Coordinates of C-alpha atoms in Angstrom, one line a residue:
X25 CA -16.6 8.5 26.7
X26 CA -14.9 5.3 28.0
X27 CA -15.1 1.6 27.9
X28 CA -13.2 -0.1 30.7
X29 CA -13.4 -3.6 29.3
X30 CA -11.1 -2.8 26.4
X31 CA -7.0 -3.7 26.3
X32 CA -4.5 -2.4 23.6
X33 CA -3.3 -6.5 23.8
X34 CA -6.8 -8.2 23.0
X35 CA -7.4 -10.0 19.4
X36 CA -9.5 -9.0 16.6
X37 CA -12.8 -10.3 17.9
X38 CA -12.6 -8.6 21.3
X39 CA -11.9 -5.5 19.4
X40 CA -14.5 -5.8 16.7
X41 CA -17.1 -6.6 20.0
X42 CA -15.6 -3.2 21.6
X43 CA -16.4 -1.0 18.6
X44 CA -19.8 -2.1 17.9
X45 CA -21.3 -0.7 21.0
X46 CA -23.9 2.1 21.4
X47 CA -22.1 3.5 24.4
X48 CA -19.0 4.2 22.1
X49 CA -20.6 5.4 19.0
X50 CA -23.8 6.7 19.7
X51 CA -22.9 10.4 19.7
X52 CA -21.1 10.4 16.5
X53 CA -23.7 9.2 13.8
X54 CA -22.9 12.1 11.6
X55 CA -19.5 11.7 11.5
X56 CA -20.0 8.0 10.5
X57 CA -22.2 8.8 7.7
X58 CA -19.8 11.4 6.5
X59 CA -17.3 8.7 6.5
X60 CA -19.2 6.3 4.8
X61 CA -19.9 8.6 2.1
X62 CA -16.3 9.3 1.7
X63 CA -15.1 5.7 1.7
X64 CA -18.0 4.8 -0.8
X65 CA -16.1 7.3 -3.4
X66 CA -12.7 6.1 -2.5
X67 CA -14.0 2.6 -3.0
X68 CA -15.3 3.4 -6.6
X69 CA -12.2 5.5 -7.8
X70 CA -9.9 2.8 -6.4
X71 CA -11.6 0.2 -8.3
X72 CA -11.7 2.2 -11.4
X73 CA -8.2 3.5 -11.3
X74 CA -6.5 0.2 -10.6
X75 CA -8.6 -1.4 -13.1
X76 CA -7.3 1.0 -15.7
X77 CA -3.7 0.5 -14.5
X78 CA -4.0 -3.3 -14.8
X79 CA -4.9 -3.0 -18.2
X80 CA -2.4 -0.6 -18.9
X81 CA 0.3 -2.9 -17.3
X82 CA -1.0 -5.6 -19.3
X83 CA -0.5 -3.6 -22.6
X84 CA 2.7 -2.0 -22.0
X85 CA 6.0 -4.4 -23.2
X86 CA 8.7 -1.7 -22.2
X87 CA 8.8 -2.3 -18.4
X88 CA 11.0 -5.3 -17.4
X89 CA 8.6 -8.1 -16.7
X90 CA 9.6 -8.6 -13.2
X91 CA 9.3 -5.0 -12.3
X92 CA 6.0 -4.9 -14.3
X93 CA 4.9 -7.9 -12.1
X94 CA 5.6 -5.8 -8.8
X95 CA 3.5 -3.1 -10.1
X96 CA 0.6 -5.4 -11.2
X97 CA 0.8 -7.0 -7.6
X98 CA 0.3 -3.7 -5.8
X99 CA -2.5 -2.7 -8.2
X100 CA -4.4 -5.9 -7.5
X101 CA -3.8 -5.3 -3.8
X102 CA -5.5 -1.9 -4.3
X103 CA -8.3 -2.8 -6.5
X104 CA -9.0 -5.5 -3.8
X105 CA -9.1 -2.4 -1.0
X106 CA -11.7 -0.9 -3.5
X107 CA -14.0 -4.1 -3.8
X108 CA -13.5 -5.7 -0.6
X109 CA -12.2 -3.8 2.1
X110 CA -13.9 -0.5 2.1
X111 CA -17.3 -1.8 1.3
X112 CA -16.8 -3.7 4.3
X113 CA -15.6 -0.4 6.2
X114 CA -18.6 1.1 4.9
X115 CA -21.2 -1.8 6.2
X116 CA -19.5 -1.7 9.3
X117 CA -19.9 2.1 9.8
X118 CA -23.7 2.0 8.5
X119 CA -24.5 -0.9 10.7
X120 CA -23.4 1.0 13.7
X121 CA -25.4 4.1 12.7
X122 CA -28.5 1.6 12.6
X123 CA -27.6 -0.2 15.7
X124 CA -27.3 -3.5 13.7
X125 CA -24.8 -5.0 16.2
X126 CA -24.8 -8.4 14.7
X127 CA -23.8 -7.2 11.4
X128 CA -21.3 -4.6 12.7
X129 CA -19.3 -7.2 14.6
X130 CA -18.9 -9.4 11.4
X131 CA -18.6 -6.4 9.0
X132 CA -15.7 -4.9 11.7
X133 CA -13.9 -8.6 11.9
X134 CA -13.9 -9.2 8.1
X135 CA -12.9 -5.5 7.4
X136 CA -10.0 -5.9 9.8
X137 CA -8.9 -9.3 8.4
X138 CA -9.3 -7.8 4.9
X139 CA -7.6 -4.3 5.6
X140 CA -4.5 -5.6 7.6
X141 CA -4.1 -8.3 5.1
X142 CA -3.9 -5.9 2.3
X143 CA -1.9 -3.7 4.0
X144 CA 0.6 -6.2 4.7
X145 CA 0.8 -7.3 1.0
X146 CA 1.1 -3.4 0.2
X147 CA 4.3 -3.0 2.7
X148 CA 5.9 -6.2 1.5
X149 CA 5.3 -5.4 -2.1
X150 CA 6.7 -2.1 -1.7
X151 CA 9.8 -3.1 0.3
X152 CA 10.5 -5.9 -3.0
X153 CA 10.1 -3.2 -5.2
X154 CA 13.0 -0.9 -3.4
X155 CA 15.4 -4.1 -3.1
X156 CA 14.3 -5.0 -6.8
X157 CA 15.8 -1.2 -8.0
X158 CA 18.8 -1.9 -5.7
X159 CA 19.5 -5.3 -7.5
X160 CA 19.3 -3.7 -10.7
X161 CA 22.0 -1.3 -9.9
X162 CA 24.5 -3.5 -8.0
X163 CA 24.0 -6.5 -10.5
X164 CA 24.1 -4.5 -13.7
X165 CA 24.1 -6.6 -17.1
X166 CA 23.7 -9.8 -14.5
X167 CA 20.2 -8.2 -13.3
X168 CA 18.0 -10.0 -15.9
X169 CA 19.5 -13.3 -15.3
X170 CA 19.0 -13.4 -11.4
X171 CA 15.9 -11.4 -11.1
X172 CA 13.5 -13.6 -13.2
X173 CA 10.0 -13.6 -13.9
X174 CA 9.5 -16.8 -12.0
X175 CA 11.5 -15.8 -8.8
X176 CA 9.3 -12.7 -8.8
X177 CA 6.3 -14.7 -9.1
X178 CA 7.4 -16.7 -6.1
X179 CA 8.2 -13.8 -3.9
X180 CA 4.9 -12.2 -5.0
X181 CA 2.8 -15.4 -3.8
X182 CA 4.9 -15.6 -0.8
X183 CA 4.0 -12.1 0.3
X184 CA 0.2 -12.8 0.0
X185 CA 0.9 -16.1 2.1
X186 CA 2.9 -14.5 4.6
X187 CA 0.4 -11.7 5.1
X188 CA -2.9 -14.1 5.3
X189 CA -1.1 -16.5 7.7
X190 CA 0.2 -13.4 9.9
X191 CA -3.1 -11.8 10.2
X192 CA -4.8 -15.2 10.8
X193 CA -2.5 -15.7 14.0
X194 CA -3.6 -12.2 15.4
X195 CA -7.4 -14.2 15.8
X196 CA -5.8 -17.0 17.9
X197 CA -2.8 -15.1 19.8
X198 CA -2.7 -11.4 20.6
X199 CA 1.2 -11.3 21.8
X200 CA 2.4 -13.0 18.3
X201 CA -0.1 -10.5 16.7
X202 CA 1.5 -7.4 18.1
X203 CA 4.9 -8.9 17.2
X204 CA 3.9 -9.6 13.6
X205 CA 2.4 -5.9 13.0
X206 CA 5.4 -4.2 14.7
X207 CA 8.4 -6.3 13.6
X208 CA 7.2 -6.7 10.3
X209 CA 6.4 -3.2 9.7
X210 CA 9.7 -2.2 11.2
X211 CA 11.9 -4.9 9.0
X212 CA 10.1 -3.7 5.7
X213 CA 10.8 -0.1 6.4
X214 CA 14.3 -0.6 7.4
X215 CA 15.0 -2.8 4.5
X216 CA 13.1 -0.2 2.4
X217 CA 15.2 2.3 3.9
X218 CA 18.7 1.2 3.7
X219 CA 18.0 0.0 0.0
X220 CA 17.0 3.8 -1.2
X221 CA 20.1 4.9 1.1
X222 CA 22.6 2.5 -0.7
X223 CA 20.7 3.5 -4.2
X224 CA 21.3 7.2 -3.8
X225 CA 24.6 7.0 -2.5
X226 CA 25.9 4.8 -5.4
X227 CA 23.9 7.4 -7.8
X228 CA 25.9 10.2 -5.9
X229 CA 29.2 8.3 -6.5
X230 CA 28.3 7.7 -10.1
X231 CA 27.7 11.3 -10.9
X232 CA 31.0 12.5 -9.1
X233 CA 32.7 9.5 -11.1
X234 CA 31.2 10.9 -14.3
X235 CA 32.1 14.6 -13.6
X236 CA 35.7 13.8 -13.1
X237 CA 36.3 11.3 -15.8
X238 CA 34.6 12.5 -18.9
X239 CA 33.9 9.7 -21.2
X240 CA 34.0 10.5 -25.0
X241 CA 32.1 8.2 -27.4
X242 CA 28.7 6.2 -27.8
X243 CA 29.3 4.1 -25.0
X244 CA 29.7 6.7 -22.6
X245 CA 26.4 8.4 -24.0
X246 CA 24.6 5.1 -23.8
X247 CA 25.6 4.7 -20.2
X248 CA 24.3 7.9 -19.0
X249 CA 21.0 7.5 -20.7
X250 CA 20.7 4.1 -18.7
X251 CA 21.5 6.0 -15.5
X252 CA 19.1 8.6 -16.1
X253 CA 16.4 6.0 -17.0
X254 CA 17.6 4.2 -13.6
X255 CA 17.1 7.3 -11.6
X256 CA 13.6 8.2 -13.2
X257 CA 12.5 4.7 -12.3
X258 CA 14.1 5.1 -8.7
X259 CA 12.2 8.4 -8.1
X260 CA 8.8 6.7 -9.4
X261 CA 9.0 4.0 -7.0
X262 CA 10.0 6.4 -4.1
X263 CA 7.2 8.6 -4.6
X264 CA 4.8 5.6 -4.2
X265 CA 6.6 4.4 -1.1
X266 CA 6.5 7.8 0.4
X267 CA 2.7 8.5 -0.5
X268 CA 2.1 5.0 1.2
X269 CA 4.2 6.0 4.4
X270 CA 2.5 9.3 4.6
X271 CA -1.0 7.5 4.5
X272 CA -0.1 4.9 6.9
X273 CA 1.5 6.8 9.6
X274 CA -1.5 8.8 11.3
X275 CA -3.3 5.5 11.7
X276 CA 0.0 3.9 13.1
X277 CA 0.3 7.1 15.4
X278 CA -3.7 6.7 16.4
X279 CA -3.3 3.3 17.4
X280 CA -0.4 3.6 19.2
X281 CA -2.0 6.6 21.2
X282 CA -4.9 4.3 22.2
X283 CA -5.0 3.8 25.9
X284 CA -4.6 0.5 27.2
X285 CA -7.6 0.8 29.3
X286 CA -10.6 2.5 28.0
X287 CA -10.6 4.7 24.6
X288 CA -11.8 8.0 24.3
X289 CA -14.4 9.4 21.8
X290 CA -11.7 11.7 20.3
X291 CA -9.2 8.7 20.0
X292 CA -12.1 6.6 18.4
X293 CA -12.6 9.1 15.6
X294 CA -9.1 9.6 15.3
X295 CA -8.9 6.0 14.2
X296 CA -11.7 6.2 11.8
X297 CA -10.8 9.2 10.0
X298 CA -7.1 7.9 9.6
X299 CA -8.2 4.4 8.3
X300 CA -10.2 6.4 5.6
X301 CA -6.7 8.0 4.8
X302 CA -5.1 4.3 4.4
X303 CA -7.8 3.6 1.9
X304 CA -7.2 6.9 0.3
X305 CA -3.7 5.4 -0.7
X306 CA -5.4 2.8 -3.0
X307 CA -6.8 5.7 -5.1
X308 CA -3.9 7.8 -5.1
X309 CA -1.5 5.2 -6.4
X310 CA -2.8 4.9 -9.8
X311 CA -2.5 8.9 -10.3
X312 CA 1.1 8.3 -9.2
X313 CA 1.8 5.6 -11.8
X314 CA 0.3 7.9 -14.5
X315 CA 2.2 10.9 -13.3
X316 CA 5.8 9.2 -12.6
X317 CA 5.7 6.4 -15.4
X318 CA 5.6 7.7 -18.9
X319 CA 5.0 4.1 -20.4
X320 CA 1.9 3.6 -18.1
X321 CA 0.5 7.1 -18.6
X322 CA 0.8 6.5 -22.6
X323 CA -0.9 3.2 -22.1
X324 CA -3.7 4.4 -20.2
X325 CA -4.4 7.5 -22.7
X326 CA -4.4 4.9 -25.4
X327 CA -7.0 2.6 -23.3
X328 CA -8.9 5.6 -22.5
X329 CA -9.1 6.8 -26.3
X330 CA -10.3 3.1 -26.9
X331 CA -12.9 3.5 -24.6
X332 CA -14.3 6.5 -25.8
X333 CA -14.3 5.3 -29.3
X334 CA -16.2 2.3 -28.2
X335 CA -18.7 4.6 -26.3

């Protein structure tokens, strides 16, 4: 089943008109209802999980404030996915099932805008976290002087502005839209890979140095403890980064395999299922924080105990 008037380079308005059509979605009502139920559940878990993480981060004082701000920004992004993007996506699919094409069009349009914006913020935030971890290694004692809370606030706000402006341009110019998506995503990915490569090369060099020059005394022990704590923080951030890539990559592949003219039903379903996988990332992140970051896990336990006591 194909629609002959669809081209991969068209903007979000044209794509919304194309997706909201009986010819394309008439045979997949069962699949759309299933995905609606799944996304409703993911919306609830994303909201509750990230709200709990935000409370835990507010309580915890041991995490360096700029690093905490970046994780808080990521949790806010995932929270917005749960209360904005996913409900809109569910409304879009339900309106397709009920053949409410007017609602379908605007739900898909706003869902696309919110979804792409929040995904862009997540990518920028994760890239910033990787650079932050690299700077903590390279700057040493100067790290707290260079990476301040004010500068981190500016970077976080800038990430939101860049994401909103970039996605807004896609409504006006499809060519710039493609450049923003692919060049922006590639820049974030390359920057992250380079940052973690440099980090692990430096950690490997440090390990060899420690093995070849055994340092005696308290200062050597303190340095070993700092490196161990830093390594743990890096692996925590890397787990979140890898999970994001795993959840986003299938959707990117599905979009890349979309024909330039016409779209088979199987490709349409692949886009919808992989979009759900993208939204799943917002529910997985709170679990990763609790699993890999000891301070957050302890704060979450205390928060849950307080909630249980209140109830």
